[in-house]
């Protein structure tokens, strides 16, 4: 027998993480529309997870799947912009949500934790833009070919963040 509600409020029934699923759907929709990377690639997953976490922590409870407003997109652009302390922002927002959640009772938060864990643990090979370089406008060395070949391992969120930002901008 199915529970009376599908959002986890049916008193012990199946808890469906609707806010997280909505955030993932929106992130996927925005990334696919941008067409920046191949769906199914690790880069795509990094962008989708980063953007889904951003959408969720910006308040996906109201599930704006039908209408993406300009103010909602502006908020996502602001949070994912270069120079914004996104990693600290995520940690603070997660801590706020965890402080009001009993462990294991919020399926949305559980999926957000798993996503954040994957983004922090997984490293991807990416172009080395240097620690002081602006990734949007890196200064090219004398030999541009040397820049193209320089790669480093970086946490998935560091690659997903500019990808998500650009996808939102193109949306």
Short mmCIF file of N, CA, C and O in Angstrom, two decimals, residues 5-70:
data_model
loop_
_atom_site.label_atom_id
_atom_site.label_comp_id
_atom_site.label_asym_id
_atom_site.label_seq_id
_atom_site.Cartn_x
_atom_site.Cartn_y
_atom_site.Cartn_z
N UNK A 5 1.00 10.41 1.49
CA UNK A 5 1.72 11.55 0.96
C UNK A 5 3.02 11.09 0.35
O UNK A 5 3.60 10.11 0.79
N UNK A 6 3.50 11.80 -0.65
CA UNK A 6 4.77 11.44 -1.27
C UNK A 6 5.90 12.36 -0.86
O UNK A 6 6.99 12.26 -1.37
N UNK A 7 5.65 13.27 0.05
CA UNK A 7 6.71 14.19 0.45
C UNK A 7 7.29 13.89 1.83
O UNK A 7 7.95 14.72 2.41
N UNK A 8 7.04 12.72 2.34
CA UNK A 8 7.63 12.33 3.61
C UNK A 8 6.87 12.77 4.83
O UNK A 8 7.35 12.61 5.95
N UNK A 9 5.66 13.29 4.68
CA UNK A 9 4.91 13.77 5.84
C UNK A 9 3.75 12.86 6.19
O UNK A 9 2.85 13.26 6.90
N UNK A 10 3.76 11.65 5.72
CA UNK A 10 2.62 10.77 5.93
C UNK A 10 2.72 9.96 7.23
O UNK A 10 2.03 8.98 7.38
N UNK A 11 3.57 10.36 8.13
CA UNK A 11 3.65 9.70 9.42
C UNK A 11 4.25 8.31 9.34
O UNK A 11 3.60 7.33 9.64
N UNK A 12 5.50 8.22 8.91
CA UNK A 12 6.17 6.93 8.90
C UNK A 12 6.15 6.26 7.54
O UNK A 12 6.70 5.19 7.38
N UNK A 13 5.53 6.86 6.56
CA UNK A 13 5.51 6.30 5.22
C UNK A 13 6.82 6.55 4.50
O UNK A 13 7.80 7.02 5.08
N UNK A 14 6.82 6.25 3.24
CA UNK A 14 7.98 6.44 2.41
C UNK A 14 8.31 7.93 2.28
O UNK A 14 7.46 8.73 1.90
N UNK A 15 9.52 8.30 2.63
CA UNK A 15 9.95 9.70 2.55
C UNK A 15 10.62 9.93 1.20
O UNK A 15 11.65 9.35 0.90
N UNK A 16 10.03 10.76 0.38
CA UNK A 16 10.57 11.06 -0.94
C UNK A 16 11.26 12.43 -0.89
O UNK A 16 10.64 13.42 -0.50
N UNK A 17 12.52 12.48 -1.29
CA UNK A 17 13.28 13.74 -1.21
C UNK A 17 12.93 14.68 -2.35
O UNK A 17 13.70 14.89 -3.28
N UNK A 18 11.76 15.28 -2.29
CA UNK A 18 11.27 16.12 -3.39
C UNK A 18 12.11 17.37 -3.62
O UNK A 18 12.35 17.74 -4.77
N UNK A 19 12.57 18.02 -2.57
CA UNK A 19 13.38 19.23 -2.76
C UNK A 19 14.69 18.90 -3.47
O UNK A 19 15.12 19.61 -4.38
N UNK A 20 15.33 17.80 -3.07
CA UNK A 20 16.59 17.42 -3.71
C UNK A 20 16.34 16.97 -5.14
O UNK A 20 17.08 17.35 -6.06
N UNK A 21 15.31 16.19 -5.39
CA UNK A 21 15.02 15.73 -6.74
C UNK A 21 14.71 16.91 -7.66
O UNK A 21 15.11 16.93 -8.82
N UNK A 22 14.02 17.89 -7.13
CA UNK A 22 13.73 19.10 -7.90
C UNK A 22 15.02 19.86 -8.21
O UNK A 22 15.23 20.30 -9.34
N UNK A 23 15.89 19.99 -7.23
CA UNK A 23 17.17 20.68 -7.43
C UNK A 23 18.01 19.97 -8.49
O UNK A 23 18.60 20.61 -9.36
N UNK A 24 18.05 18.65 -8.43
CA UNK A 24 18.79 17.87 -9.42
C UNK A 24 18.19 18.04 -10.81
O UNK A 24 18.92 18.17 -11.80
N UNK A 25 16.86 18.02 -10.89
CA UNK A 25 16.18 18.20 -12.17
C UNK A 25 16.51 19.56 -12.77
O UNK A 25 16.84 19.67 -13.96
N UNK A 26 16.45 20.61 -11.96
CA UNK A 26 16.74 21.95 -12.45
C UNK A 26 18.20 22.07 -12.91
O UNK A 26 18.49 22.66 -13.95
N UNK A 27 19.11 21.52 -12.13
CA UNK A 27 20.53 21.57 -12.48
C UNK A 27 20.76 20.83 -13.81
O UNK A 27 21.47 21.32 -14.69
N UNK A 28 20.14 19.68 -13.96
CA UNK A 28 20.28 18.91 -15.18
C UNK A 28 19.71 19.68 -16.37
O UNK A 28 20.32 19.74 -17.45
N UNK A 29 18.55 20.29 -16.19
CA UNK A 29 17.91 21.06 -17.25
C UNK A 29 18.79 22.23 -17.69
O UNK A 29 18.97 22.47 -18.88
N UNK A 30 19.34 22.95 -16.73
CA UNK A 30 20.19 24.11 -17.05
C UNK A 30 21.47 23.66 -17.76
O UNK A 30 21.88 24.27 -18.76
N UNK A 31 22.10 22.59 -17.27
CA UNK A 31 23.34 22.12 -17.89
C UNK A 31 23.11 21.58 -19.30
O UNK A 31 23.90 21.82 -20.21
N UNK A 32 22.03 20.84 -19.48
CA UNK A 32 21.74 20.30 -20.83
C UNK A 32 21.45 21.42 -21.81
O UNK A 32 21.86 21.37 -22.96
N UNK A 33 20.74 22.44 -21.36
CA UNK A 33 20.43 23.57 -22.23
C UNK A 33 21.71 24.30 -22.64
O UNK A 33 21.84 24.72 -23.79
N UNK A 34 22.64 24.44 -21.71
CA UNK A 34 23.91 25.11 -22.02
C UNK A 34 24.76 24.33 -23.00
O UNK A 34 25.51 24.92 -23.78
N UNK A 35 24.68 23.00 -22.96
CA UNK A 35 25.43 22.16 -23.89
C UNK A 35 26.94 22.33 -23.78
O UNK A 35 27.65 22.21 -24.77
N UNK A 36 27.43 22.58 -22.58
CA UNK A 36 28.86 22.86 -22.41
C UNK A 36 29.73 21.61 -22.36
O UNK A 36 30.89 21.64 -22.79
N UNK A 37 29.20 20.54 -21.80
CA UNK A 37 29.94 19.28 -21.71
C UNK A 37 28.99 18.13 -22.02
O UNK A 37 27.77 18.27 -21.95
N UNK A 38 29.57 17.00 -22.33
CA UNK A 38 28.80 15.82 -22.70
C UNK A 38 28.09 15.23 -21.48
O UNK A 38 28.73 14.91 -20.48
N UNK A 39 26.75 15.10 -21.55
CA UNK A 39 26.03 14.43 -20.44
C UNK A 39 26.61 13.03 -20.23
O UNK A 39 26.92 12.33 -21.19
N UNK A 40 26.75 12.66 -19.00
CA UNK A 40 27.33 11.36 -18.67
C UNK A 40 28.81 11.42 -18.33
O UNK A 40 29.35 10.48 -17.77
N UNK A 41 29.47 12.52 -18.65
CA UNK A 41 30.89 12.65 -18.33
C UNK A 41 31.05 13.05 -16.86
O UNK A 41 30.11 13.53 -16.22
N UNK A 42 32.24 12.84 -16.33
CA UNK A 42 32.51 13.25 -14.95
C UNK A 42 32.42 14.76 -14.80
O UNK A 42 31.97 15.26 -13.77
N UNK A 43 32.81 15.48 -15.82
CA UNK A 43 32.71 16.94 -15.78
C UNK A 43 31.25 17.37 -15.67
O UNK A 43 30.91 18.29 -14.93
N UNK A 44 30.39 16.69 -16.44
CA UNK A 44 28.96 16.99 -16.39
C UNK A 44 28.41 16.70 -14.99
O UNK A 44 27.67 17.50 -14.43
N UNK A 45 28.80 15.56 -14.43
CA UNK A 45 28.33 15.22 -13.09
C UNK A 45 28.81 16.24 -12.08
O UNK A 45 28.04 16.65 -11.19
N UNK A 46 30.05 16.69 -12.21
CA UNK A 46 30.57 17.70 -11.28
C UNK A 46 29.74 18.98 -11.38
O UNK A 46 29.38 19.58 -10.37
N UNK A 47 29.42 19.39 -12.59
CA UNK A 47 28.59 20.58 -12.78
C UNK A 47 27.19 20.39 -12.25
O UNK A 47 26.64 21.27 -11.59
N UNK A 48 26.60 19.23 -12.52
CA UNK A 48 25.23 18.96 -12.06
C UNK A 48 25.16 18.90 -10.54
O UNK A 48 24.27 19.48 -9.92
N UNK A 49 26.09 18.21 -9.92
CA UNK A 49 26.08 18.09 -8.46
C UNK A 49 26.32 19.44 -7.80
O UNK A 49 25.67 19.78 -6.80
N UNK A 50 27.25 20.21 -8.34
CA UNK A 50 27.54 21.54 -7.79
C UNK A 50 26.33 22.45 -7.92
O UNK A 50 25.94 23.13 -6.96
N UNK A 51 25.72 22.44 -9.09
CA UNK A 51 24.56 23.29 -9.31
C UNK A 51 23.35 22.80 -8.51
O UNK A 51 22.61 23.60 -7.94
N UNK A 52 23.15 21.49 -8.41
CA UNK A 52 22.04 20.95 -7.62
C UNK A 52 22.19 21.33 -6.15
O UNK A 52 21.22 21.71 -5.49
N UNK A 53 23.40 21.24 -5.64
CA UNK A 53 23.65 21.63 -4.25
C UNK A 53 23.38 23.12 -4.05
O UNK A 53 22.78 23.52 -3.05
N UNK A 54 23.77 23.93 -5.02
CA UNK A 54 23.51 25.36 -4.96
C UNK A 54 22.01 25.63 -4.96
O UNK A 54 21.51 26.40 -4.13
N UNK A 55 21.29 25.00 -5.87
CA UNK A 55 19.84 25.18 -5.97
C UNK A 55 19.16 24.74 -4.67
O UNK A 55 18.31 25.46 -4.13
N UNK A 56 19.55 23.58 -4.17
CA UNK A 56 18.95 23.05 -2.94
C UNK A 56 19.20 23.99 -1.76
O UNK A 56 18.29 24.31 -1.00
N UNK A 57 20.43 24.44 -1.61
CA UNK A 57 20.77 25.29 -0.46
C UNK A 57 20.25 26.72 -0.59
O UNK A 57 20.18 27.44 0.39
N UNK A 58 19.87 27.10 -1.80
CA UNK A 58 19.22 28.41 -2.01
C UNK A 58 17.73 28.33 -1.71
O UNK A 58 17.04 29.34 -1.77
N UNK A 59 17.24 27.14 -1.43
CA UNK A 59 15.83 26.99 -1.06
C UNK A 59 14.98 26.38 -2.13
O UNK A 59 14.10 27.04 -2.68
N UNK A 60 15.24 25.14 -2.46
CA UNK A 60 14.47 24.44 -3.49
C UNK A 60 13.18 23.83 -2.94
O UNK A 60 12.50 23.12 -3.65
N UNK A 61 12.86 24.12 -1.69
CA UNK A 61 11.67 23.51 -1.10
C UNK A 61 10.40 23.87 -1.86
O UNK A 61 9.46 23.11 -1.94
N UNK A 62 10.39 25.07 -2.46
CA UNK A 62 9.21 25.47 -3.21
C UNK A 62 9.21 24.92 -4.64
O UNK A 62 8.28 25.14 -5.38
N UNK A 63 10.24 24.21 -5.00
CA UNK A 63 10.38 23.52 -6.28
C UNK A 63 9.93 24.36 -7.46
O UNK A 63 8.86 24.15 -8.02
N UNK A 64 10.76 25.30 -7.88
CA UNK A 64 10.39 26.18 -8.99
C UNK A 64 10.63 25.54 -10.35
O UNK A 64 11.09 26.18 -11.27
N UNK A 65 10.32 24.26 -10.47
CA UNK A 65 10.61 23.55 -11.71
C UNK A 65 9.84 24.11 -12.90
O UNK A 65 10.33 24.12 -14.02
N UNK A 66 8.64 24.58 -12.68
CA UNK A 66 7.84 25.05 -13.80
C UNK A 66 8.29 26.41 -14.30
O UNK A 66 8.18 26.71 -15.48
N UNK A 67 8.77 27.27 -13.41
CA UNK A 67 9.18 28.61 -13.82
C UNK A 67 10.50 28.95 -13.13
O UNK A 67 10.58 28.99 -11.91
N UNK A 68 11.50 29.21 -13.94
CA UNK A 68 12.77 29.69 -13.41
C UNK A 68 12.77 31.20 -13.55
O UNK A 68 12.91 31.73 -14.64
N UNK A 69 12.60 31.88 -12.45
CA UNK A 69 12.52 33.34 -12.47
C UNK A 69 13.90 33.98 -12.61
O UNK A 69 14.92 33.37 -12.28
N UNK A 70 13.91 35.20 -13.07
CA UNK A 70 15.16 35.94 -13.22
C UNK A 70 15.84 36.13 -11.86
O UNK A 70 17.06 36.03 -11.75
#
